[in-house]
CSV table of C-alpha atoms and ligand atoms in Angstrom, one decimal:
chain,number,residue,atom,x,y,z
A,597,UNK,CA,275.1,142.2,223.5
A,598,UNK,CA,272.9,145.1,222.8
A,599,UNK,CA,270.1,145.2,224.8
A,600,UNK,CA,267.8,147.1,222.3
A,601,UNK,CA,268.2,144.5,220.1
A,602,UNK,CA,266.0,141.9,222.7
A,603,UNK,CA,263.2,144.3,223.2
A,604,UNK,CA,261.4,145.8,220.5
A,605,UNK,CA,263.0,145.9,217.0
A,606,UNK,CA,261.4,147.0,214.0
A,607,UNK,CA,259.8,144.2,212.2
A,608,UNK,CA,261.9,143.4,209.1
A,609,UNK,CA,264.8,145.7,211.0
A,610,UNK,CA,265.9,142.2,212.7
A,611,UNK,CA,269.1,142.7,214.6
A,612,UNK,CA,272.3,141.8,212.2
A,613,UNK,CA,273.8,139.6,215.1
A,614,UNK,CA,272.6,136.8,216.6
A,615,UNK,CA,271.2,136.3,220.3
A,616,UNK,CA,273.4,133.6,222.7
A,617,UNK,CA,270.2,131.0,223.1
A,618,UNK,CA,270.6,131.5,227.2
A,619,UNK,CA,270.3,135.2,226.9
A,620,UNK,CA,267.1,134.8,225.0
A,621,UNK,CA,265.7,132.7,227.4
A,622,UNK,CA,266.5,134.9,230.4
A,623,UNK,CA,265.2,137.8,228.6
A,624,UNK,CA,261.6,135.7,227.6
A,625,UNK,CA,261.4,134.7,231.4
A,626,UNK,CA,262.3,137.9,233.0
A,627,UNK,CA,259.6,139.5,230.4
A,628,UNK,CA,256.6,137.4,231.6
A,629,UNK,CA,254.5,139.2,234.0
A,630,UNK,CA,251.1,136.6,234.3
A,631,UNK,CA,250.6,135.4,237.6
A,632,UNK,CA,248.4,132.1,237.5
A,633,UNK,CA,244.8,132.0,239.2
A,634,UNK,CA,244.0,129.5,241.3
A,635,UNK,CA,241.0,126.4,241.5
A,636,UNK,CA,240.2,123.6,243.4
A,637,UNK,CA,239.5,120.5,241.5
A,638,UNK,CA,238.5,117.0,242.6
A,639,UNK,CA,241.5,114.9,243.7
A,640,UNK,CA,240.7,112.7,240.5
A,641,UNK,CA,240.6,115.7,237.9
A,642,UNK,CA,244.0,116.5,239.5
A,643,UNK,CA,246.7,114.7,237.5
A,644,UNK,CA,249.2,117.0,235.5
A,645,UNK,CA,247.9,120.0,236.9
A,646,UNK,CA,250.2,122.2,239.3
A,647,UNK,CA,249.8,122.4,243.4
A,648,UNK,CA,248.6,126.0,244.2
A,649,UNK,CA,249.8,125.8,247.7
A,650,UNK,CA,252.1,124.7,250.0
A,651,UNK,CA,250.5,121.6,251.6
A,652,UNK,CA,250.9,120.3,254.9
A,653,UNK,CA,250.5,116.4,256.5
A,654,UNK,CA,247.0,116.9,258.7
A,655,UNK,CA,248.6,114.1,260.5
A,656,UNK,CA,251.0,111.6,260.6
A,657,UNK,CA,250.9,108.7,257.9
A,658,UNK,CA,251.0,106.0,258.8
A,659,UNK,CA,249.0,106.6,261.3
A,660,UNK,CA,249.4,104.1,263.8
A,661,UNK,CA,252.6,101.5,264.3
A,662,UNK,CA,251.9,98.7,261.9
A,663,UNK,CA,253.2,95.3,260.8
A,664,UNK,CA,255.9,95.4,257.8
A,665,UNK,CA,255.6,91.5,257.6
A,666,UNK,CA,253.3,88.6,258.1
A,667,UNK,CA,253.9,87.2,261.5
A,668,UNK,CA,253.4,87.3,265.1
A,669,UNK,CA,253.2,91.0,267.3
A,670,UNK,CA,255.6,90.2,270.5
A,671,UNK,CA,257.0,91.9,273.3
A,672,UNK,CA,260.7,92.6,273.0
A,673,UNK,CA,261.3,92.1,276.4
A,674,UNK,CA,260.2,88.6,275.6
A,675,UNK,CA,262.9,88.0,272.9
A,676,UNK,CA,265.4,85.4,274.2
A,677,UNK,CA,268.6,86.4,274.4
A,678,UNK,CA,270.0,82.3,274.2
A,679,UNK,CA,267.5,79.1,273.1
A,680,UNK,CA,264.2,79.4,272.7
A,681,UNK,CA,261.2,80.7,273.6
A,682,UNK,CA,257.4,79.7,273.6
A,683,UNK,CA,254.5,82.3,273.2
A,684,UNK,CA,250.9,82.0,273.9
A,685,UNK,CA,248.9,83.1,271.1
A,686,UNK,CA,246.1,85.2,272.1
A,687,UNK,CA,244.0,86.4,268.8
A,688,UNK,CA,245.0,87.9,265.5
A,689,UNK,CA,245.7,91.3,264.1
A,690,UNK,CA,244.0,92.0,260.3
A,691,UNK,CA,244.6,94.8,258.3
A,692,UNK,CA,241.6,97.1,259.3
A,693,UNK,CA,240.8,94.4,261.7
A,694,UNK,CA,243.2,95.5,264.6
A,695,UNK,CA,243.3,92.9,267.7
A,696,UNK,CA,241.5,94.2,270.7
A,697,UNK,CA,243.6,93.7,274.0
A,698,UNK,CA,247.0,94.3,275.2
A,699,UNK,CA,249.5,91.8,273.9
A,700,UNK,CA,250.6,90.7,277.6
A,701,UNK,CA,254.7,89.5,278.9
A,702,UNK,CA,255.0,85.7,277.4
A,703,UNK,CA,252.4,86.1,274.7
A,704,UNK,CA,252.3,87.9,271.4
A,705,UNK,CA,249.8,88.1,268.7
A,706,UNK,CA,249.2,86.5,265.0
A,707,UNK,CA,249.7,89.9,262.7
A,708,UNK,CA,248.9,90.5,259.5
A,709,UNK,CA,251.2,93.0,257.3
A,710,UNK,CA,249.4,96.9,257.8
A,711,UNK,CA,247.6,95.8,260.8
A,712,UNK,CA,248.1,98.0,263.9
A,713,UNK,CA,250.7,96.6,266.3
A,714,UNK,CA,248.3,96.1,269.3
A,715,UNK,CA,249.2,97.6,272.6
A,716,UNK,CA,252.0,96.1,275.0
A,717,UNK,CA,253.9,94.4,271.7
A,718,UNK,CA,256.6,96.7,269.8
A,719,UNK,CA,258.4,94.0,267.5
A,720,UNK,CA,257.4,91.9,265.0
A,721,UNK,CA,258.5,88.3,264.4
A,722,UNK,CA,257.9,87.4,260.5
A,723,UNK,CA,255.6,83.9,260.5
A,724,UNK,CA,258.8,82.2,258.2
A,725,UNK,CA,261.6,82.6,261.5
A,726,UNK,CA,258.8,80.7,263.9
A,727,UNK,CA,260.6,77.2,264.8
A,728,UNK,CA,258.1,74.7,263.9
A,729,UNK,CA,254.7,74.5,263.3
A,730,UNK,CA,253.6,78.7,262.7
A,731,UNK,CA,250.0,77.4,263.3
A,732,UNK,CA,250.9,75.8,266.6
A,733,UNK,CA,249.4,77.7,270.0
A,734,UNK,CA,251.9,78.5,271.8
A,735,UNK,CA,254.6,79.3,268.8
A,736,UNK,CA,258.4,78.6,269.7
A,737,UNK,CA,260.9,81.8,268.4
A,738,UNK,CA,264.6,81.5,269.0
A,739,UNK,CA,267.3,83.8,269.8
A,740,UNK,CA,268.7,86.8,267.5
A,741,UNK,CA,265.5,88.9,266.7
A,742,UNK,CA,265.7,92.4,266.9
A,743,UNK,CA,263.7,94.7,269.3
A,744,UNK,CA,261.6,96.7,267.1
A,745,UNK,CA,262.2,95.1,263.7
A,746,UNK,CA,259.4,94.5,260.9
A,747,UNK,CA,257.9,97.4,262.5
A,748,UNK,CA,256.2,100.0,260.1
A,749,UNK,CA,256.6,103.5,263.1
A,750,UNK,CA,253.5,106.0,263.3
A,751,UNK,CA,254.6,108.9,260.6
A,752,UNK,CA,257.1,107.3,259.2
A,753,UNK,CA,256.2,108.4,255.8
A,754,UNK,CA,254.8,111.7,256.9
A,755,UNK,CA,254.8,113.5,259.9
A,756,UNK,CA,251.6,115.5,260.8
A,757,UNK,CA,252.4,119.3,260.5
A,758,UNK,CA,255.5,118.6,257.5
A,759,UNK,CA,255.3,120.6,254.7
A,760,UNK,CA,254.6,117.6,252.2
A,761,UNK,CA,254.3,118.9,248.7
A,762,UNK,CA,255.2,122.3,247.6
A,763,UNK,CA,253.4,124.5,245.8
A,764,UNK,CA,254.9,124.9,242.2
A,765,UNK,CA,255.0,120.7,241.9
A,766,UNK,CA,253.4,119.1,239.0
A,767,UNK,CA,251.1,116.3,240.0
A,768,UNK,CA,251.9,113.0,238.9
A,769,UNK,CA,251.4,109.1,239.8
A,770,UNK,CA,253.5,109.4,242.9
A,771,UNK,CA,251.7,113.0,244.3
A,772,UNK,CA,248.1,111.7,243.7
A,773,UNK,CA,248.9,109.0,246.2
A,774,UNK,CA,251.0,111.0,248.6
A,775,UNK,CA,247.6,113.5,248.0
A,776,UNK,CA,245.9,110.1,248.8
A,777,UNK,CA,247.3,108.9,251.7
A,778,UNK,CA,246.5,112.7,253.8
A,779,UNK,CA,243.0,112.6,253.1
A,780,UNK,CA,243.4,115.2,250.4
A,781,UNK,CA,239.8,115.0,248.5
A,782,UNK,CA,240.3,118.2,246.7
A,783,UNK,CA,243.6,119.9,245.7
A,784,UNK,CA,244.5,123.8,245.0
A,785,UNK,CA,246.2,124.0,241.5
A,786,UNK,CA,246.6,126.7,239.5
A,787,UNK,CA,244.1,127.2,236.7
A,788,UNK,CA,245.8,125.4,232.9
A,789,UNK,CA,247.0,128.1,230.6
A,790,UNK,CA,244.8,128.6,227.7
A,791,UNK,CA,246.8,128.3,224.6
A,792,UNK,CA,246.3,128.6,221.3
A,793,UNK,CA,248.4,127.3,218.3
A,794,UNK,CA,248.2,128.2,214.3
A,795,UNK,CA,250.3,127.6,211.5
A,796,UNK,CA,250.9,130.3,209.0
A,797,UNK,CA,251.9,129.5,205.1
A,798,UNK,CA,249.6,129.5,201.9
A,799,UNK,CA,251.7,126.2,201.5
A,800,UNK,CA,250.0,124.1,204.1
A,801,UNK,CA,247.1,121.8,203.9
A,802,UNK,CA,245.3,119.3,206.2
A,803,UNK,CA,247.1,116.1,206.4
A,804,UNK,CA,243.8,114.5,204.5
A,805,UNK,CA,244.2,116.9,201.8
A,806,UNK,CA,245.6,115.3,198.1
A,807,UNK,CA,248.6,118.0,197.9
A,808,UNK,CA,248.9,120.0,194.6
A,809,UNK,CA,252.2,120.9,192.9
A,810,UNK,CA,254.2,122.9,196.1
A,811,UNK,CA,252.3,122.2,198.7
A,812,UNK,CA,252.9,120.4,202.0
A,813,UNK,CA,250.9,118.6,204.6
A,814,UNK,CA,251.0,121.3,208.0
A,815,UNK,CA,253.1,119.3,210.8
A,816,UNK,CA,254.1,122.0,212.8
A,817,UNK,CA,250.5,121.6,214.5
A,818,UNK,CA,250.1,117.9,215.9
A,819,UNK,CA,253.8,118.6,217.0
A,820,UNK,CA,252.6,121.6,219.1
A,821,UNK,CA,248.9,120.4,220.1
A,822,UNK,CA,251.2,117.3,221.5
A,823,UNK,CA,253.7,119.1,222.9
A,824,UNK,CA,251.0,121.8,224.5
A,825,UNK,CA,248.7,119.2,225.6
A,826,UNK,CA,251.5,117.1,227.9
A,827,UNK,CA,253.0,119.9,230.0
A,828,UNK,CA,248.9,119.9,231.1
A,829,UNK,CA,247.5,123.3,229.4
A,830,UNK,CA,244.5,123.4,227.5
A,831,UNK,CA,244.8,123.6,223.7
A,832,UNK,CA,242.9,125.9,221.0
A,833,UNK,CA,243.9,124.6,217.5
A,834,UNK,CA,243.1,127.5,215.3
A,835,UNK,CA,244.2,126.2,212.0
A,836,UNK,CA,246.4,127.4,209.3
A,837,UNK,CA,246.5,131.0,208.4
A,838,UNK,CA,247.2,132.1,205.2
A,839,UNK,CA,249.8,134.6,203.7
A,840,UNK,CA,247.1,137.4,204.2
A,841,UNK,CA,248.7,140.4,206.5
A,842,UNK,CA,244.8,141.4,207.9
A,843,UNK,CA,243.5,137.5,208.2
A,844,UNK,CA,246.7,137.0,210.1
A,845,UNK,CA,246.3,140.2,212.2
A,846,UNK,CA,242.6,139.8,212.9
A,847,UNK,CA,243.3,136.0,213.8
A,848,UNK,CA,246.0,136.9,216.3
A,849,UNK,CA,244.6,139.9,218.1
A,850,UNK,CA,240.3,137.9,218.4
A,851,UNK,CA,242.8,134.6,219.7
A,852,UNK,CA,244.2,137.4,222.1
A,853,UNK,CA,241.3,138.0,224.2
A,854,UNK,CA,240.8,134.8,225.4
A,855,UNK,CA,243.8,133.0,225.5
A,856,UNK,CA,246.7,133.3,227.7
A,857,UNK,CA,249.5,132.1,225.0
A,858,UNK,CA,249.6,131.8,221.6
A,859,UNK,CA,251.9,129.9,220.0
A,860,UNK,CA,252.8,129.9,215.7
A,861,UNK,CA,255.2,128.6,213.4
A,862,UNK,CA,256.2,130.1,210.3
A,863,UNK,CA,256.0,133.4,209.1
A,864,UNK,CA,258.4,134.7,211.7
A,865,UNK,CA,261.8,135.0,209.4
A,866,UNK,CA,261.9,138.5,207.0
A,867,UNK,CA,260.8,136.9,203.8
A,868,UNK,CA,258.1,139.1,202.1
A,869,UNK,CA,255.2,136.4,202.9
A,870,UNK,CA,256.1,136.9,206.9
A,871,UNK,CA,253.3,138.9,208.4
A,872,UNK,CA,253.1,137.3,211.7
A,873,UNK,CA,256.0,139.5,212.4
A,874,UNK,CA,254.4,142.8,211.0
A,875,UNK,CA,251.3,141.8,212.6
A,876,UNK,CA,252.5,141.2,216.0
A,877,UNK,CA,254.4,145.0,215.7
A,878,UNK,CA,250.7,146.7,214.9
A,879,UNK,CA,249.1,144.5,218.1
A,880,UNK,CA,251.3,144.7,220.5
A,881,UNK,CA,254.8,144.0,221.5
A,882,UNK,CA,257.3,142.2,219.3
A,883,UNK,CA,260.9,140.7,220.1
A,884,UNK,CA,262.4,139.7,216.6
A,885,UNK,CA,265.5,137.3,217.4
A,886,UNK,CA,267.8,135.6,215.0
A,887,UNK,CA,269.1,133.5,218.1
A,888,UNK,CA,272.8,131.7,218.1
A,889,UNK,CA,270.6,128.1,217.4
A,890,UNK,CA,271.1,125.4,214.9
A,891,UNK,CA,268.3,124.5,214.5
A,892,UNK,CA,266.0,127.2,215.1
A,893,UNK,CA,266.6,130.7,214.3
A,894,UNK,CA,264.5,132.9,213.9
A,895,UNK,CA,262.2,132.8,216.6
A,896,UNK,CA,259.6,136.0,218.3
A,897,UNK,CA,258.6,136.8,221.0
A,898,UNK,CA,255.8,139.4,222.5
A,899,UNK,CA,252.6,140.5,223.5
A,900,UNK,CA,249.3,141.3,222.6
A,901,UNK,CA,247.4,142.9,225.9
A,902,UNK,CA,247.8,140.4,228.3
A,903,UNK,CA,248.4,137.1,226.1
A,904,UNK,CA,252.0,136.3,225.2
A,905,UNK,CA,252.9,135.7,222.1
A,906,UNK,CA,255.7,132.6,220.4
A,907,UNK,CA,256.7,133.1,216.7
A,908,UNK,CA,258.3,129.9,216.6
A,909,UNK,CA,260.0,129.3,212.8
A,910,UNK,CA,258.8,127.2,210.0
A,911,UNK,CA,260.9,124.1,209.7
A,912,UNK,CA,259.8,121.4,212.0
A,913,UNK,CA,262.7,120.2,213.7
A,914,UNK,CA,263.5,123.6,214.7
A,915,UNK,CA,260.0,123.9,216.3
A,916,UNK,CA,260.7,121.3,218.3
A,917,UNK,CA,263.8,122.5,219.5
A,918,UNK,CA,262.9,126.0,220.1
A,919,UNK,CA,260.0,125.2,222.2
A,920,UNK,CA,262.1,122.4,224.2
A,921,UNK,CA,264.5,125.4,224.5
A,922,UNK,CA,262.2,128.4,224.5
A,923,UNK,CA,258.7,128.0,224.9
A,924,UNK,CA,259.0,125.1,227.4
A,925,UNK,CA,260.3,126.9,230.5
A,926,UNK,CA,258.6,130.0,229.6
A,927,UNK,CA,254.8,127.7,229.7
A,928,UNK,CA,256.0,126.5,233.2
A,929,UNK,CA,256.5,129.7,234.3
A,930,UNK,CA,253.2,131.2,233.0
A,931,UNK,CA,251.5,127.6,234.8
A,932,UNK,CA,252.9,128.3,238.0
A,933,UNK,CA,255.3,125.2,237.4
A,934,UNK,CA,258.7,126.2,240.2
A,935,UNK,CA,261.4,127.1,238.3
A,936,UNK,CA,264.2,124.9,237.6
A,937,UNK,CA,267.3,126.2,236.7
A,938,UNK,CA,267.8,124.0,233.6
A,939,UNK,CA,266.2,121.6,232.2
A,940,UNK,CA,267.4,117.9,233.6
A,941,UNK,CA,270.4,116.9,231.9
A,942,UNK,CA,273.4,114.8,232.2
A,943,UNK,CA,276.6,113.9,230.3
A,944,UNK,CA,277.1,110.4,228.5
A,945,UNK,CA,280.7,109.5,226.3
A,946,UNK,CA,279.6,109.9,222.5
A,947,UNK,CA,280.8,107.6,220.6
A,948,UNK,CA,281.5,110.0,217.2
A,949,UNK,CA,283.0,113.6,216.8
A,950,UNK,CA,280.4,115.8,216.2
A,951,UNK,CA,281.1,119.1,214.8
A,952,UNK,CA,280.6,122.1,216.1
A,953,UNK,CA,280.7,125.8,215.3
A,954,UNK,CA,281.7,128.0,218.5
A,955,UNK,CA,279.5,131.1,218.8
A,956,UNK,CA,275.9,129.4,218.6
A,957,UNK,CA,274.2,126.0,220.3
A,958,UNK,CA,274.1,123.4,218.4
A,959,UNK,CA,271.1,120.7,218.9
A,960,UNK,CA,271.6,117.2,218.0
A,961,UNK,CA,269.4,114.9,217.7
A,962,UNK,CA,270.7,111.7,219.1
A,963,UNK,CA,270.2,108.6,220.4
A,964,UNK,CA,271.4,107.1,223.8
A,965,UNK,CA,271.9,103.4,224.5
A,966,UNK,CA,273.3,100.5,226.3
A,967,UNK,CA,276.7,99.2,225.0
A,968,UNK,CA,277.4,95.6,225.5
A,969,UNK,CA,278.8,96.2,228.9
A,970,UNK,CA,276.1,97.4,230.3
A,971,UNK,CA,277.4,101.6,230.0
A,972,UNK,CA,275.4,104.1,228.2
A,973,UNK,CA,276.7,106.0,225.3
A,974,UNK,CA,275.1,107.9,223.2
A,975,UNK,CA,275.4,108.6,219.4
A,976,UNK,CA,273.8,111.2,216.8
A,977,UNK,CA,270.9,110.1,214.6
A,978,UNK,CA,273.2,110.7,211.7
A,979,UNK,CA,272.6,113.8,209.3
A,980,UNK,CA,271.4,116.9,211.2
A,981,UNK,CA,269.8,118.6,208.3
A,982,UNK,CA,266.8,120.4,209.9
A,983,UNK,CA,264.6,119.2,207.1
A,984,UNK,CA,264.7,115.7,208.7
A,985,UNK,CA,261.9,115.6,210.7
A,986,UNK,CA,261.9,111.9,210.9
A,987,UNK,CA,265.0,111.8,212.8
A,988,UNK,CA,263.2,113.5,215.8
A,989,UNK,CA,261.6,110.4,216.0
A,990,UNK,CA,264.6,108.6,215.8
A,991,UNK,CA,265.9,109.8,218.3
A,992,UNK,CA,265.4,109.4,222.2
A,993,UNK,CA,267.4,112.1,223.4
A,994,UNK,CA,269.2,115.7,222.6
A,995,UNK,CA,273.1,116.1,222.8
A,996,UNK,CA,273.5,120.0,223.5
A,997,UNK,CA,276.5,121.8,222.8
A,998,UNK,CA,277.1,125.1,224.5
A,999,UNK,CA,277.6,128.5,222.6
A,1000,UNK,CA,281.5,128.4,223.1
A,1001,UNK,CA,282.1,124.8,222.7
A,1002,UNK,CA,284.3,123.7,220.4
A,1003,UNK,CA,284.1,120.4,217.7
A,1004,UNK,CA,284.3,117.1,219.7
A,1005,UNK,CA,286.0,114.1,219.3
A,1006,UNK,CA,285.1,110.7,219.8
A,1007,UNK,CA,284.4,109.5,223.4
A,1008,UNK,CA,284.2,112.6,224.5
A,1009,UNK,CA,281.5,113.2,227.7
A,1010,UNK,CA,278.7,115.7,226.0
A,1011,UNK,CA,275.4,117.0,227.6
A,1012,UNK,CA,272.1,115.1,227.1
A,1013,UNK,CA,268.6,116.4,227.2
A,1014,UNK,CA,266.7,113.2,227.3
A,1015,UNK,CA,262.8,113.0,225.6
A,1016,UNK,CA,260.4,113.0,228.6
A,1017,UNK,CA,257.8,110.6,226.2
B,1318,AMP,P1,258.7,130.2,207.0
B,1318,AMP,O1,259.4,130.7,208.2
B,1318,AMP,O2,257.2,130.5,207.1
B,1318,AMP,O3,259.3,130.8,205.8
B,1318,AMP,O4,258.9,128.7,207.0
B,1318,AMP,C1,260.1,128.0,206.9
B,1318,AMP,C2,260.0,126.7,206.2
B,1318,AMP,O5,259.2,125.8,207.1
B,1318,AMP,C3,259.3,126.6,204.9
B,1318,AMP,O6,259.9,125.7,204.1
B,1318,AMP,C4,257.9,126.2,205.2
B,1318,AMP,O7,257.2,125.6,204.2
B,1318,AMP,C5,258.1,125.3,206.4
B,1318,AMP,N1,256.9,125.2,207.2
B,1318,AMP,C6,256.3,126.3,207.8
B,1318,AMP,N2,255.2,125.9,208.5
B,1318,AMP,C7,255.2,124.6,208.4
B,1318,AMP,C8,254.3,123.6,208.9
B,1318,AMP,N3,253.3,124.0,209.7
B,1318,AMP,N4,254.5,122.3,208.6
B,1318,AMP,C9,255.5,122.0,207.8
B,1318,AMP,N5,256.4,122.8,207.3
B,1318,AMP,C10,256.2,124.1,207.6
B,1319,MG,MG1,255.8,130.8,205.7
């Protein structure tokens, strides 16, 4: 691969050969230079946005040994090892309520699940194994208890000092309440990228617009204010630009000075109504790629002072695909997000031959689901034209098929990207 060809062509000189998909990515990663700025936000404002910082357990969690089971707190010396045993009741252990006392040999303690195992007992008997009457002072256990069991241990869950979530990690559901449970009020994230998204085409109008003979309703926008929106940055929609080289240059370098991305479709190929190309060149920096993609060639990338730029192309489907490809990791990146290697993937039989042309990726969209015994398969949405934008939502998943692989046939194991939504 020539190298010259990644960084700065000429606009309308695009390279002649196209760009392996994986090289293009590398090259759009290794380019990006922002480094995120960092807030502190309420633990409730939190959600989606990205930990800043390393964060460590203040102290253990739980904090204290506590019931796992409804039942009675006991001594396990007291456990018989043959027949039976009787216990003195002597008070009750609530959740938040703990019992106040040391749990003295031959007696044990009503507990409550979460409350604190009082002092002297270290194993809890659940209420159902009592023989007899549960209610009944003393209580009669048998043999064949465990020492130690139904016990919830003091930092079992977190151990005061661990490094607990890492800084990089998105924050979802499951973080807020690990975030919860250490007493974490406010949380270091980094600061959402600012992006901003236009359409370019004197062809597109507002979907409440009555469209005129050749014209079409602008999709390309709710796809990317959606997709912009869930990986947790904070959108500009800036319309639809016309075919107007100055409109479209004055539009991309004002969006430049407050927006960390910007993000358009269309107007990125070499037709004579593509400025966004021959603007980018005067502003700034401008990759021109033809990438090794079905679908989504062409696609730009570049910069305009310190706001990075995505010429994603026209057709829908392949805006989709080049930003799950593309635009995707590079965002994460520019957030803060930790790297992953690639995105999550695994392979599923597919249950048709899908062709395949070696020397490009090829992006199917597909659908995976459960066969009658119970095994997942997956399956194409049928025609791949990248007109068919309705098939995106047809389908549930991608099948990806690597530059050099060949055609398929049927059953064959193939790689799935599944939809995160
Ligand atoms: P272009 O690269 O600008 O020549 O666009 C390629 C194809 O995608 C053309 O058929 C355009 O009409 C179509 N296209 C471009 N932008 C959009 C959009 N925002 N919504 C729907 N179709 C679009
Ligand atoms: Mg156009």
């Amino acid at each position: 691969m020539n190298q010259s060809n990644l960084t700065k062509p000429d606009c309308f000189d695009v390279p002649e050969e196209l760009t392996a998909l994986s090289l293009a990515r590398a090259h759009i990663l290794d380019a990006l230079t922002v480094r995120p700025a960092t807030a502190k936000v309420n633990l409730h404002e939190a959600h989606g946005r990205i930990l800043a910082q390393n964060l460590l357990a203040p102290a253990d969690v739980p904090p204290v040994n506590n019931a796992a089971m409804d039942g009675f707190a006991v001594r396990s010396a007291d456990l018989p090892e043959h027949g039976e045993r009787s216990l003195a009741v002597a008070g009750i252990a609530l959740a938040g309520k703990p019992f106040d006392g040391n749990v003295e040999s031959g007696s044990c303690v009503r507990i409550m699940t979460g409350a604190a195992i009082p002092d002297g007992a270290d194993t809890v008997i659940a209420q159902e194994h009592v023989i007899g009457d549960m209610e009944a002072n003393p209580i009669v256990i048998d043999a064949g208890h465990k020492a130690g069991q139904n016990m919830r241990p003091r930092g079992e869950d977190l151990a005061a000092g661990d490094v607990v979530l890492k800084a990089g990690k998105r924050i979802g559901a499951a973080e807020l309440g690990v975030l919860s449970s250490m007493g974490f009020d406010r949380v270091p994230v980094f600061e959402q990228l600012r992006v901003a998204v236009f359409s370019t085409g004197d062809e597109l109008r507002e979907p409440d617009v009555t469209l005129d003979h050749g014209l079409i309703h602008d999709c390309n926008r709710p796809i990317l204010r959606a997709l912009v929106t869930q990986l947790g940055c904070s959108l500009t929609d800036l319309g639809i630009l016309p075919d107007q080289y100055e409109v479209v240059r004055d539009a991309l370098a004002e969006a430049a000075t407050d927006h960390d991305v910007i993000i358009t479709s269309g107007g990125v190929s070499t037709g004579v109504a593509d400025y966004v190309t021959r603007a980018l060149q005067e502003l700034g920096d401008l990759g021109v790629w033809r990438i090794a993609l079905r679908p989504g060639r062409p696609f730009a990338h570049g910069r305009i002072g310190a706001c990075e730029f995505f010429g994603l192309p026209g057709n829908p489907v392949a805006v989709m695909v080049t930003f799950d490809q593309l635009v995707n990791p590079a965002l994460g990146t520019l957030a803060g997000l930790s790297p992953v290697d690639s995105p999550f993937r695994f392979r599923l039989p597919c249950t048709e031959a899908l062709r395949k042309k070696t020397g490009r990726t090829e992006v199917y969209r597909a659908i995976m689901y459960r066969e009658a015994n119970g095994t997942l398969s997956v399956k194409s949405t049928g025609k791949q034209s990248s007109g068919l934008l309705k098939s995106m939502s047809d389908a549930n998943c991608f099948i990806l098929l690597e530059h050099d692989d060949e055609s398929t046939s049927v059953g064959q194991l193939v790689d799935v990207i599944p939809f995160s939504d």
